[in-house]
Coordinates of C-alpha atoms and ligand atoms in Angstrom, one line a residue:
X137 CA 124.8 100.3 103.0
X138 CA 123.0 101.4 99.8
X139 CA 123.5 105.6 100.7
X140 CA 125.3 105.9 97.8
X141 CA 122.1 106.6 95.6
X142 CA 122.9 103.1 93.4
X143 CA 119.4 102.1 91.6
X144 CA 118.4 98.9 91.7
X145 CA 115.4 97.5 89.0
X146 CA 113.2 95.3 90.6
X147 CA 111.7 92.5 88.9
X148 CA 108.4 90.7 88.8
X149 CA 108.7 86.6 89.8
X150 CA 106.6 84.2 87.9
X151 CA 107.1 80.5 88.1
X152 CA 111.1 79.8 87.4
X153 CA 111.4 83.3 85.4
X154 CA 112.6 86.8 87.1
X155 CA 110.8 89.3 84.7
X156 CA 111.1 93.0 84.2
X157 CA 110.2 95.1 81.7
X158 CA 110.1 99.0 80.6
X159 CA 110.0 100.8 83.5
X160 CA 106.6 101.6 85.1
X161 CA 107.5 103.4 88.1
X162 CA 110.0 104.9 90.5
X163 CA 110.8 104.0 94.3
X164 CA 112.1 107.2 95.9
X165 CA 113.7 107.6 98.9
X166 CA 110.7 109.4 101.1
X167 CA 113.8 111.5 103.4
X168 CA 115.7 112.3 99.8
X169 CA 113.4 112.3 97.2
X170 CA 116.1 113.2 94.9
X171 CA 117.8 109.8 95.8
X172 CA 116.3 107.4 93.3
X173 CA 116.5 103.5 95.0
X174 CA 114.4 101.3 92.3
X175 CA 112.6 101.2 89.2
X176 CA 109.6 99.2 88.9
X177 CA 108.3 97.5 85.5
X178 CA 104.8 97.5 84.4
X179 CA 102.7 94.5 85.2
X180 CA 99.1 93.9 83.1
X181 CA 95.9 91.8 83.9
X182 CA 97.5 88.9 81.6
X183 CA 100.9 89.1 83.7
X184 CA 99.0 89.0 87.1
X185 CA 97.0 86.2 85.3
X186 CA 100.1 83.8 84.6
X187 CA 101.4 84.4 88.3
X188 CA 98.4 82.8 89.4
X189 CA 98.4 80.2 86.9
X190 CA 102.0 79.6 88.0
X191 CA 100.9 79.4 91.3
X192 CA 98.5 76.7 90.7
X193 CA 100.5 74.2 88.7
X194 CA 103.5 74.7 91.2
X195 CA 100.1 73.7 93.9
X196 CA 100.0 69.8 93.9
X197 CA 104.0 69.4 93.8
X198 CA 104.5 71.7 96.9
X199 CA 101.6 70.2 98.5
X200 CA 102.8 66.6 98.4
X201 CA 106.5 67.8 99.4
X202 CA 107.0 66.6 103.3
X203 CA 106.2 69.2 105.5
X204 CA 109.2 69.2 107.2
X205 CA 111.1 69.5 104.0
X206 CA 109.0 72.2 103.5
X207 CA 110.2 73.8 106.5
X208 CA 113.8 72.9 106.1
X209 CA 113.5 75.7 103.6
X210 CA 112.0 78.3 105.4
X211 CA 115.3 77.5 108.0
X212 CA 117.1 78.1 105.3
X213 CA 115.4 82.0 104.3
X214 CA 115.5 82.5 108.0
X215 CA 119.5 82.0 108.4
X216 CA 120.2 84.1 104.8
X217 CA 117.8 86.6 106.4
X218 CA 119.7 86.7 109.5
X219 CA 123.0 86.7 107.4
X220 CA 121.7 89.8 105.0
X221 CA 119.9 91.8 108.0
X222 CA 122.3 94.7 107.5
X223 CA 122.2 94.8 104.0
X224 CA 118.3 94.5 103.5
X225 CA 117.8 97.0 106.7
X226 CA 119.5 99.5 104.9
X227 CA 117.6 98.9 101.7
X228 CA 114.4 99.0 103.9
X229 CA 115.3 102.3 105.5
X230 CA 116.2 104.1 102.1
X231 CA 113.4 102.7 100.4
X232 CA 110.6 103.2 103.3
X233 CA 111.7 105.9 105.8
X234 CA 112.0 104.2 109.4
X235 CA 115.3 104.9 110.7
X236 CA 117.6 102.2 110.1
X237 CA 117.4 100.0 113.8
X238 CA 113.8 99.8 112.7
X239 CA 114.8 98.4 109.6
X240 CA 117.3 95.8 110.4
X241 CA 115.4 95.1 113.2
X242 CA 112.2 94.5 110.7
X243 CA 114.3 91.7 108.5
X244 CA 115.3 90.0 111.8
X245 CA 112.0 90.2 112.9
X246 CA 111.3 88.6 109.3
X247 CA 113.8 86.0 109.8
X248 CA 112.3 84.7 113.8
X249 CA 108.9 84.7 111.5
X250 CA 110.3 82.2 109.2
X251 CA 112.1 79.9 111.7
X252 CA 109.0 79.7 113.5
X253 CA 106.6 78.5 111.4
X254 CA 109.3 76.2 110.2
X255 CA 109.2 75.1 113.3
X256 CA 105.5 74.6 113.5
X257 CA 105.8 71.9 110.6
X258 CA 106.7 69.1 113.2
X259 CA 103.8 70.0 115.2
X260 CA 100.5 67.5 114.5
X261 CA 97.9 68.8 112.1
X262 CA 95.5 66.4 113.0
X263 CA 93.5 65.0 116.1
X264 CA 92.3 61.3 116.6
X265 CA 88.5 61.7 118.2
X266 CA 86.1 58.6 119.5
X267 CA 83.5 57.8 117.7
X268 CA 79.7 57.0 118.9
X269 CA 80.0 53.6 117.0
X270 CA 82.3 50.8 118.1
X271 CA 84.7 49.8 115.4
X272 CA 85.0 53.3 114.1
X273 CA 87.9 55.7 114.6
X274 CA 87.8 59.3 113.5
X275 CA 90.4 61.9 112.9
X276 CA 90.8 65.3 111.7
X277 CA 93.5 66.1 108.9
X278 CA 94.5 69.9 108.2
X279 CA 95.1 70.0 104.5
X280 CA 96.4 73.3 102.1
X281 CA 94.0 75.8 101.2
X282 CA 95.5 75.8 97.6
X283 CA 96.3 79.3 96.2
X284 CA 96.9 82.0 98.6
X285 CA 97.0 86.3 97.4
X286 CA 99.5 87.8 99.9
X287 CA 98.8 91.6 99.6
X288 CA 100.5 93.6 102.1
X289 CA 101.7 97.3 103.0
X290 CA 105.0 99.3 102.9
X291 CA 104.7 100.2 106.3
X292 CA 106.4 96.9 107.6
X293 CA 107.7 95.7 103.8
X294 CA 109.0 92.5 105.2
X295 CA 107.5 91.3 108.5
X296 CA 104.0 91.8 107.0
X297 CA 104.9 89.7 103.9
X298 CA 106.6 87.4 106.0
X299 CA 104.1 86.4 108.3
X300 CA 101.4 85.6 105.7
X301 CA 103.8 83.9 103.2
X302 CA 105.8 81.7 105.8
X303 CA 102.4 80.2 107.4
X304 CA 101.4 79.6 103.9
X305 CA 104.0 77.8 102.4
X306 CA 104.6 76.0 105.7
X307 CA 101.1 74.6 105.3
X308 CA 101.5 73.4 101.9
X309 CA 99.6 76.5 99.9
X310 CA 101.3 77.8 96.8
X311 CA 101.5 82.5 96.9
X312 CA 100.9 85.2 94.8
X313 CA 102.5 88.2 96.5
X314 CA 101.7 92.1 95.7
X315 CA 103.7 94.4 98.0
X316 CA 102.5 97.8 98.1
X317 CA 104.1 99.9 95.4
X318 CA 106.2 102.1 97.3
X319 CA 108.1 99.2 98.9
X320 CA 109.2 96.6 95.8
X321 CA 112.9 95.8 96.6
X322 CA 112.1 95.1 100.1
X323 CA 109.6 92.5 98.9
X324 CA 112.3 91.2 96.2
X325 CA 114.7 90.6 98.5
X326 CA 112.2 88.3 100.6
X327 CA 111.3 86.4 97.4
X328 CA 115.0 86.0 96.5
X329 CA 115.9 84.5 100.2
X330 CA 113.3 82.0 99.8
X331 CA 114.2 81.2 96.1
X332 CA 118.2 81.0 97.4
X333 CA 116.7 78.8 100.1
X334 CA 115.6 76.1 97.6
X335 CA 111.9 76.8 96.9
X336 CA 110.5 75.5 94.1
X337 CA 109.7 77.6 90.8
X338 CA 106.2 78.9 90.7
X339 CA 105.2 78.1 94.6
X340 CA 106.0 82.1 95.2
X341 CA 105.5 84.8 92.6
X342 CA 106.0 88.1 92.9
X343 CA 103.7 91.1 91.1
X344 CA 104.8 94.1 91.3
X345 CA 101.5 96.1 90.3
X346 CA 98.8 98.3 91.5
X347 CA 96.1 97.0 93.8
X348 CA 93.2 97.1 90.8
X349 CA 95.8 94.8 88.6
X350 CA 95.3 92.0 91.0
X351 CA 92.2 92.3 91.9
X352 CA 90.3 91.8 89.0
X353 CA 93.0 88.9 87.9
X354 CA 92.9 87.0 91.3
X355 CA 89.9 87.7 92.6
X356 CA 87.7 86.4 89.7
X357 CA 86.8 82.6 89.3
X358 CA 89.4 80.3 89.1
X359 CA 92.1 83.0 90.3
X360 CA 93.5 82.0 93.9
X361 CA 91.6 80.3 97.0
X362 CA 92.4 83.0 99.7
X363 CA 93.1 86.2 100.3
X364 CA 95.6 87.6 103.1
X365 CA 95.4 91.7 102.9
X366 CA 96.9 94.1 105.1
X367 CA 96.2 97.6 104.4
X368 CA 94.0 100.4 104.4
X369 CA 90.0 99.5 105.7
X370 CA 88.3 101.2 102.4
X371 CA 90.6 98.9 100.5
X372 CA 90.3 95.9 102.2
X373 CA 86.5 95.9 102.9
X374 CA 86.6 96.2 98.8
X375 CA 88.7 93.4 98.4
X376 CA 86.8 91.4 100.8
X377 CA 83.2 91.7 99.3
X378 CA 85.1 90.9 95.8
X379 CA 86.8 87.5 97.5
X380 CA 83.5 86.2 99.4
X381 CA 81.8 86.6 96.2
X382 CA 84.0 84.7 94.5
X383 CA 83.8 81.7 97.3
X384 CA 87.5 83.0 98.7
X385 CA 88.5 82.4 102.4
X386 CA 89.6 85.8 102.9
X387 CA 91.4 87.5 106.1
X388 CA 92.0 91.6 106.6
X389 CA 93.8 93.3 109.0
X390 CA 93.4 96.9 109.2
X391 CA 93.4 99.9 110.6
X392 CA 93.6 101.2 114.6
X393 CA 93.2 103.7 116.7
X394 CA 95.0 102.8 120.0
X395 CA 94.9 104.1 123.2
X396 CA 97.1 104.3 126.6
X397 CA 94.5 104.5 129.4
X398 CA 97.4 106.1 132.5
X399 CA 95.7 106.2 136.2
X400 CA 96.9 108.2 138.8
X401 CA 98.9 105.5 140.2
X402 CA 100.8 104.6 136.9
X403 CA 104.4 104.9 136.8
X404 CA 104.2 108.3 134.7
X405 CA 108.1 108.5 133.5
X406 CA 107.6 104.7 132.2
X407 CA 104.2 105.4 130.8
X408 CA 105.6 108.8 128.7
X409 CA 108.8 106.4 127.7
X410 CA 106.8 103.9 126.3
X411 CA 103.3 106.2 124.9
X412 CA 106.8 108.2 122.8
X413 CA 107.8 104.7 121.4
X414 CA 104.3 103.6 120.9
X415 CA 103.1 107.0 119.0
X416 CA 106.6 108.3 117.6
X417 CA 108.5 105.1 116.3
X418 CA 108.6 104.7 112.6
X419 CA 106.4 107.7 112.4
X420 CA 103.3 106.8 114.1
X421 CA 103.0 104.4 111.2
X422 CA 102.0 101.7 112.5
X423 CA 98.2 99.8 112.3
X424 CA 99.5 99.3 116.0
X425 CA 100.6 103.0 116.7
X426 CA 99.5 104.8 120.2
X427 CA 97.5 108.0 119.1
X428 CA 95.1 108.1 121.7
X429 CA 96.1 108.7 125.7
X430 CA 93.2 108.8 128.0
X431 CA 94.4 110.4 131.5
X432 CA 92.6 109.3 134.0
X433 CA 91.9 112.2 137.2
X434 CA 95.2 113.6 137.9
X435 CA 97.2 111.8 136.0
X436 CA 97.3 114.3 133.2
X437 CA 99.3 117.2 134.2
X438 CA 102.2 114.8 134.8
X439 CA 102.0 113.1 132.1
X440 CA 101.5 115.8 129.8
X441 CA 104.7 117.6 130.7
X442 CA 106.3 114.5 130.6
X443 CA 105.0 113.6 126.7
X444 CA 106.2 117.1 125.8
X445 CA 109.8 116.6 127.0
X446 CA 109.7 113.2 124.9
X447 CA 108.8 115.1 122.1
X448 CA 110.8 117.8 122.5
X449 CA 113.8 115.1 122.6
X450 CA 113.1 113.2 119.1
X451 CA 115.7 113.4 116.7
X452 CA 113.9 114.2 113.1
X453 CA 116.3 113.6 110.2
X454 CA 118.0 111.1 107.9
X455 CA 116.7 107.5 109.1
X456 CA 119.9 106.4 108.0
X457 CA 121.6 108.2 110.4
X458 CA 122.1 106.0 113.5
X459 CA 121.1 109.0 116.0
X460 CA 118.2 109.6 114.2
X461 CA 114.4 108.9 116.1
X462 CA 111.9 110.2 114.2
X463 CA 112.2 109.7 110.3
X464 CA 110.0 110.9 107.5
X465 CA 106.6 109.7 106.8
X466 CA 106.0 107.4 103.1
X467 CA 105.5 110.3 100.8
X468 CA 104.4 113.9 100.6
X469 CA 100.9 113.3 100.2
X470 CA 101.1 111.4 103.4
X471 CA 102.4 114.5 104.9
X472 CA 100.0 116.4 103.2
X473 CA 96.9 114.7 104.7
X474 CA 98.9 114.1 108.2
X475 CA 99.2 117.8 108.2
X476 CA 95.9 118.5 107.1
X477 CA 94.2 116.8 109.7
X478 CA 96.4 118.7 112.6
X479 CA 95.0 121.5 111.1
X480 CA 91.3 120.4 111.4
X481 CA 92.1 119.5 115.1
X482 CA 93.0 122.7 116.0
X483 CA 89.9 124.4 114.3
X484 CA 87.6 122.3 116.5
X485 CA 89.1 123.2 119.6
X486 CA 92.4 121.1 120.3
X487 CA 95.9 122.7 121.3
X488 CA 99.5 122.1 120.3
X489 CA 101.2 121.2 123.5
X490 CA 104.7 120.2 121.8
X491 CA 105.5 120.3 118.1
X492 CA 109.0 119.0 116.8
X493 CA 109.7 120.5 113.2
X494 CA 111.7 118.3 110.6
X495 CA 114.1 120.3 108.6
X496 CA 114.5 119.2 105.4
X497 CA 113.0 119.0 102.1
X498 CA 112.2 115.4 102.6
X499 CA 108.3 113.6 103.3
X500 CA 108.8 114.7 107.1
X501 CA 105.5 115.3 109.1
X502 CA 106.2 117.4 112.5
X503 CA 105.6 114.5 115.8
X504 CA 102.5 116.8 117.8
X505 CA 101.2 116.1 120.8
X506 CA 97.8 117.7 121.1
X507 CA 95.8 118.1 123.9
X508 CA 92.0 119.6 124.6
X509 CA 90.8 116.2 122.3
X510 CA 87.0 115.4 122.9
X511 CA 86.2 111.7 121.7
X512 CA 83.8 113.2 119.0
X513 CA 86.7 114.9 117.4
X514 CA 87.8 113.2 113.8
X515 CA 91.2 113.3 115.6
X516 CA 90.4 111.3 118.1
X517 CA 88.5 108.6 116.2
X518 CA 90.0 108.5 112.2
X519 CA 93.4 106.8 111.9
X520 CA 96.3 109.1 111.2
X521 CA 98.7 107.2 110.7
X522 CA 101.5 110.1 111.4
X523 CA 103.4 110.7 114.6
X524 CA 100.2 112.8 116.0
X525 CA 98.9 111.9 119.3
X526 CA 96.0 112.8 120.9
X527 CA 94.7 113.4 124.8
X528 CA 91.7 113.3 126.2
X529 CA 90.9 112.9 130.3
X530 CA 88.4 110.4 132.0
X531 CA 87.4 110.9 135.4
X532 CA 87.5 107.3 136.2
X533 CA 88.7 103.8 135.0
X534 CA 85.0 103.4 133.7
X535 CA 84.8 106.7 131.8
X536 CA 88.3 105.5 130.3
X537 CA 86.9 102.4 129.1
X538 CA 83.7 104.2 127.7
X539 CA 86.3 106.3 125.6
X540 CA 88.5 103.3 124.4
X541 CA 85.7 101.6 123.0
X542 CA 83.9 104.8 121.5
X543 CA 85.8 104.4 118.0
X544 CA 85.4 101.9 115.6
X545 CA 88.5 100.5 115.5
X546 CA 89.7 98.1 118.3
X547 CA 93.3 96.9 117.5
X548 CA 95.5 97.4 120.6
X549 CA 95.2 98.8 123.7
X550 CA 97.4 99.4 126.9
X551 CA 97.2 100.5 130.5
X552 CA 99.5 101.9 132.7
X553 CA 98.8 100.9 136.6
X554 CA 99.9 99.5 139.5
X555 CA 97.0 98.1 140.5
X556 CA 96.4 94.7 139.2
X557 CA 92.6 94.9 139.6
X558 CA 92.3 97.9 137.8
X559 CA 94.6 96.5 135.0
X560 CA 92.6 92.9 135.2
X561 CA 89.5 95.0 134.6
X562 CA 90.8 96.7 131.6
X563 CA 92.1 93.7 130.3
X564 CA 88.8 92.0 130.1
X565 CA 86.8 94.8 129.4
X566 CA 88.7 96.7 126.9
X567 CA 87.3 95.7 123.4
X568 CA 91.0 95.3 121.8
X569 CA 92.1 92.0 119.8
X570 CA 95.6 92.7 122.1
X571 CA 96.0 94.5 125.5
X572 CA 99.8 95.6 127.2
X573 CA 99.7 96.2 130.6
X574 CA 102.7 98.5 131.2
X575 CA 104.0 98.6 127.9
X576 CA 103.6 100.2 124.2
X577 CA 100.3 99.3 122.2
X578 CA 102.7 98.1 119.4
X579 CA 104.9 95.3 118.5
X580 CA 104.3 91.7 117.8
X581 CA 105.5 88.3 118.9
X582 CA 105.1 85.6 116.0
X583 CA 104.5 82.6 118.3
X584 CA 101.4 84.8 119.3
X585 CA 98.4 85.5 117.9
X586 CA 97.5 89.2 116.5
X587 CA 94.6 90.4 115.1
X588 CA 92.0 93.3 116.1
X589 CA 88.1 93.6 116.8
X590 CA 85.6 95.7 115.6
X591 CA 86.3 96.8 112.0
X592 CA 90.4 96.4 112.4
X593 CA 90.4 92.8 111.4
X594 CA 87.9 90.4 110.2
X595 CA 87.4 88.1 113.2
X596 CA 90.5 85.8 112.3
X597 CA 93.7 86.3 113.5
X598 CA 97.2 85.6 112.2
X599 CA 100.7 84.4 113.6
X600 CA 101.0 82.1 116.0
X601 CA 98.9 78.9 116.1
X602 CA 96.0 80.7 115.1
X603 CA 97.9 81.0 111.7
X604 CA 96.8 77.1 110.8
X605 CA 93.1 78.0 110.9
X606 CA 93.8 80.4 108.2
X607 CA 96.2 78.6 105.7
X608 CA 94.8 75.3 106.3
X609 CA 91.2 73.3 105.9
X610 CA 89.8 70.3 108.0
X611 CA 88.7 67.3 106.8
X612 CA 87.0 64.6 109.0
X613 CA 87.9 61.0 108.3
X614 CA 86.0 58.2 109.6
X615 CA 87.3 54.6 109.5
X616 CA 85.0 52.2 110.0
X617 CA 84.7 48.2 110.6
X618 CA 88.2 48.4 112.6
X619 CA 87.9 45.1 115.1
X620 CA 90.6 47.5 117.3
X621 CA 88.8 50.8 117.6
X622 CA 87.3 51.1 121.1
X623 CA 89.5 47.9 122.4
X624 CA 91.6 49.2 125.1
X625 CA 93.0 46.4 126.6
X626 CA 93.1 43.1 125.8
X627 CA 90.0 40.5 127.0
X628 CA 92.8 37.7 128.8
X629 CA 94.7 40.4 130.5
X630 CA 95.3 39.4 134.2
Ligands
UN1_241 C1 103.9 95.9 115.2 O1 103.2 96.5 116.0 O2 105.1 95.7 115.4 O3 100.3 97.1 109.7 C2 103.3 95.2 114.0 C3 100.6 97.2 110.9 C4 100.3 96.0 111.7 C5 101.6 95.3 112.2 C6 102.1 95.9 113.5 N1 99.6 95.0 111.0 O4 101.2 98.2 111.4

């Protein structure tokens, strides 16, 4: 486990070459920043320009390679990712904050995301159709996309990475990858267990730059085809208007602010359980994070009571402590603005029901549970992105709904119910790109599809099956004069 404050220097990846360079930057350990973890060289337009030129030449060979040799290799990165989960969880934890089951638990989650979509190379990526004219036979071929610009956050370093590079590669495209800047050596580590795996040279570089770096190199003409970005919604609706312009497929996934809907007949000591995990685990910082509860009737004083023990019983400290439940936030200015808008809460009315202080001279934010929200509240409609959660009552399952969909966000949602019509109607109404019934608005399967409406995605989805649509196009092949299309049997059978 990397406690012992050893510094590692990251390095950029461009075709068959690591690169570094004078220091640029320094990764900090957000719950020590005295503990120094990497040190980041500088990257330029013209280096950000060769990764993509990399990128393309490595395009044609990777296309043309099988697709199931393709995904022999992303096997391979799964099982060294299974193999170094302990090793790169600890990394992850000292380099990001989330205590360290989150983080071993991220690279295994990292590793099922590879071996699936390896998987998903023996699965057809084409359909045979019937044409109006006899003697013609038509079929659909999925084909890559070509270059792909994987920019993703620090808030899952690998998973996020992993589940737009994987379905990439596995359809043939060749990446450019920018991780966020606080998170570099979890994003090296991915590129080296793909690189150890036997991918080629230049069908995955690394930058490690800011966001403005990349854009104007990749986003111009002639930089990449597409554009995968998770992240912040200013940022990405940016990016996005920069990509269409330039003719780029482009997909975003961004920001939430997800609510628990509890009626009165809800288990309430499951639902508090489960709201804890969804709004307290790695510090509310998740796009998929609980911070709105909407109590319906008398739900709330029960549950209230019961949120308040849960966050009364967090552990704050050291994330790489294994006893440890509630970890530091990315940096001090996250704190900062975390704190900040707490303090704008209260002056418009809300109250502190619980408050758990974090000791320490780390990035920790306190975990509040506020009460005496209104939805017109900027707490109760701006993501926060902290462990900060918010309720609000509704007098009925109607009102609820009403409140759910009165942000602008619609990521995930949940209900907690036993009754299955009240849960079917939520379900269906609820204008949320996922929906638990029972269970925490986060996590993430990779066989299934995730993505949000409203203005936390930008229609598409990724993971699972609806990943193809994404990394690969259609083209429509008509065959014609065949004297066998549109025979079925044969004229003399008896
Ligand atoms: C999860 O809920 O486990 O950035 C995944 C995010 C989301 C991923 C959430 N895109 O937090």
């Amino acid at each position: 486990m990397s406690r012992d404050g050893s510094v590692v220097a990251v390095r950029h990846r461009i075709g068959d070459s690591w690169i570094d360079g004078p220091m640029a930057a320094e990764d900090r350990n957000p719950a020590r920043p005295s503990d120094l973890v990497a040190v980041v060289p500088g990257a330029d337009a013209a280096l950000a320009r060769s990764a993509s030129a990399a990128a393309r030449a490595a395009r044609p060979g990777w296309a043309r390679t099988p697709a199931l040799a393709r995904g022999e290799v992303l096997f391979r990165a799964a099982a060294l990712l299974f193999e170094r989960a302990e090793k790169i969880g600890a990394e992850l934890t000292r380099e990001e904050g989330k205590t360290l089951a989150e983080g071993v638990g991220e690279v295994r989650r990292a590793a099922s995301i590879l071996r699936y979509f390896a998987g998903q190379t023996s699965e057809p990526i084409g359909e045979v159709y019937a044409s109006v004219t006899l003697g013609t036979r038509v079929s659909t071929l999925r084909q890559p996309i070509g270059v792909v610009a994987v920019i993703t956050p620090w808030n899952f370093p690998i998973a996020i990475p992993a589940w737009k590079i994987a379905p990439a590669l596995a359809y043939g495209n060749t990446v450019v990858f920018k991780p966020a800047s606080a998170t570099p050596l979890t994003a090296m580590r991915l590129v080296e267990a793909l690189l150890d795996a036997g991918l080629p040279p230049g069908v995955l570089n690394l930058i490690l730059a800011s966001g403005d770096v990349v854009e104007d190199a990749w986003l111009g003409s002639g930089g990449v085809d597409a554009l995968s970005f998770t992240g912040s919604e200013g940022v990405g609706r940016r990016l996005q208007a920069r990509a269409l312009a330039g003719h780029l497929r482009v997909q975003l996934e961004l920001g939430g602010k997800n609510a628990v809907v509890v009626a009165e007949d809800a288990d309430v000591e499951r639902a508090a359980d489960l709201i804890a995990r969804g709004a307290f685990s790695s510090a509310g910082q998740k796009c998929t994070a609980t911070s709105r509860v909407i109590a319906i009737g008398a739900s709330i004083d029960p549950l209230r009571s019961s949120l308040a023990q849960r966050v009364a019983r967090l552990l704050p400290g050291d994330p790489l402590a294994p006893t440890t439940t509630l970890g530091p936030v990315i940096d001090e200015a996250a704190r900062d603005r975390i704190d900040g808008m707490v303090q704008r809460a209260l002056d418009a009315g809300a109250r502190i029901v619980e408050r758990r202080e974090v000791p320490g001279d780390g990035a920790f934010a306190p975990a509040v549970l506020l009460d005496g929200v209104d939805s017109s509240m900027p707490i109760a409609r701006l993501e926060v992105f902290g462990p900060v959660l918010a309720m609000m009552p509704a007098s009925d399952l109607d009102e609820a709904i009403r409140i759910h969909d009165s942000v602008e966000y619609g990521l995930s949602a949940a209900i907690f119910t036993s009754d299955l019509a009240a849960a079917d109607t939520f379900a269906h109404a609820a204008r949320a790109g996922i929906i638990h019934i029972n269970g925490e608005t986060a996590g993430a399967e990779p066989h299934l599809p995730f993505g949000g409406m409203k203005a936390s995605s930008s229609w598409s989805r990724e993971q699972g099956r609806s990943a193809v649509e994404f990394y690969t196009q259609t083209k429509t092949i008509y065959v014609e004069g065949l004297p066998g299309a549109g025979l079925f049997e044969s004229d003399d059978a008896p």
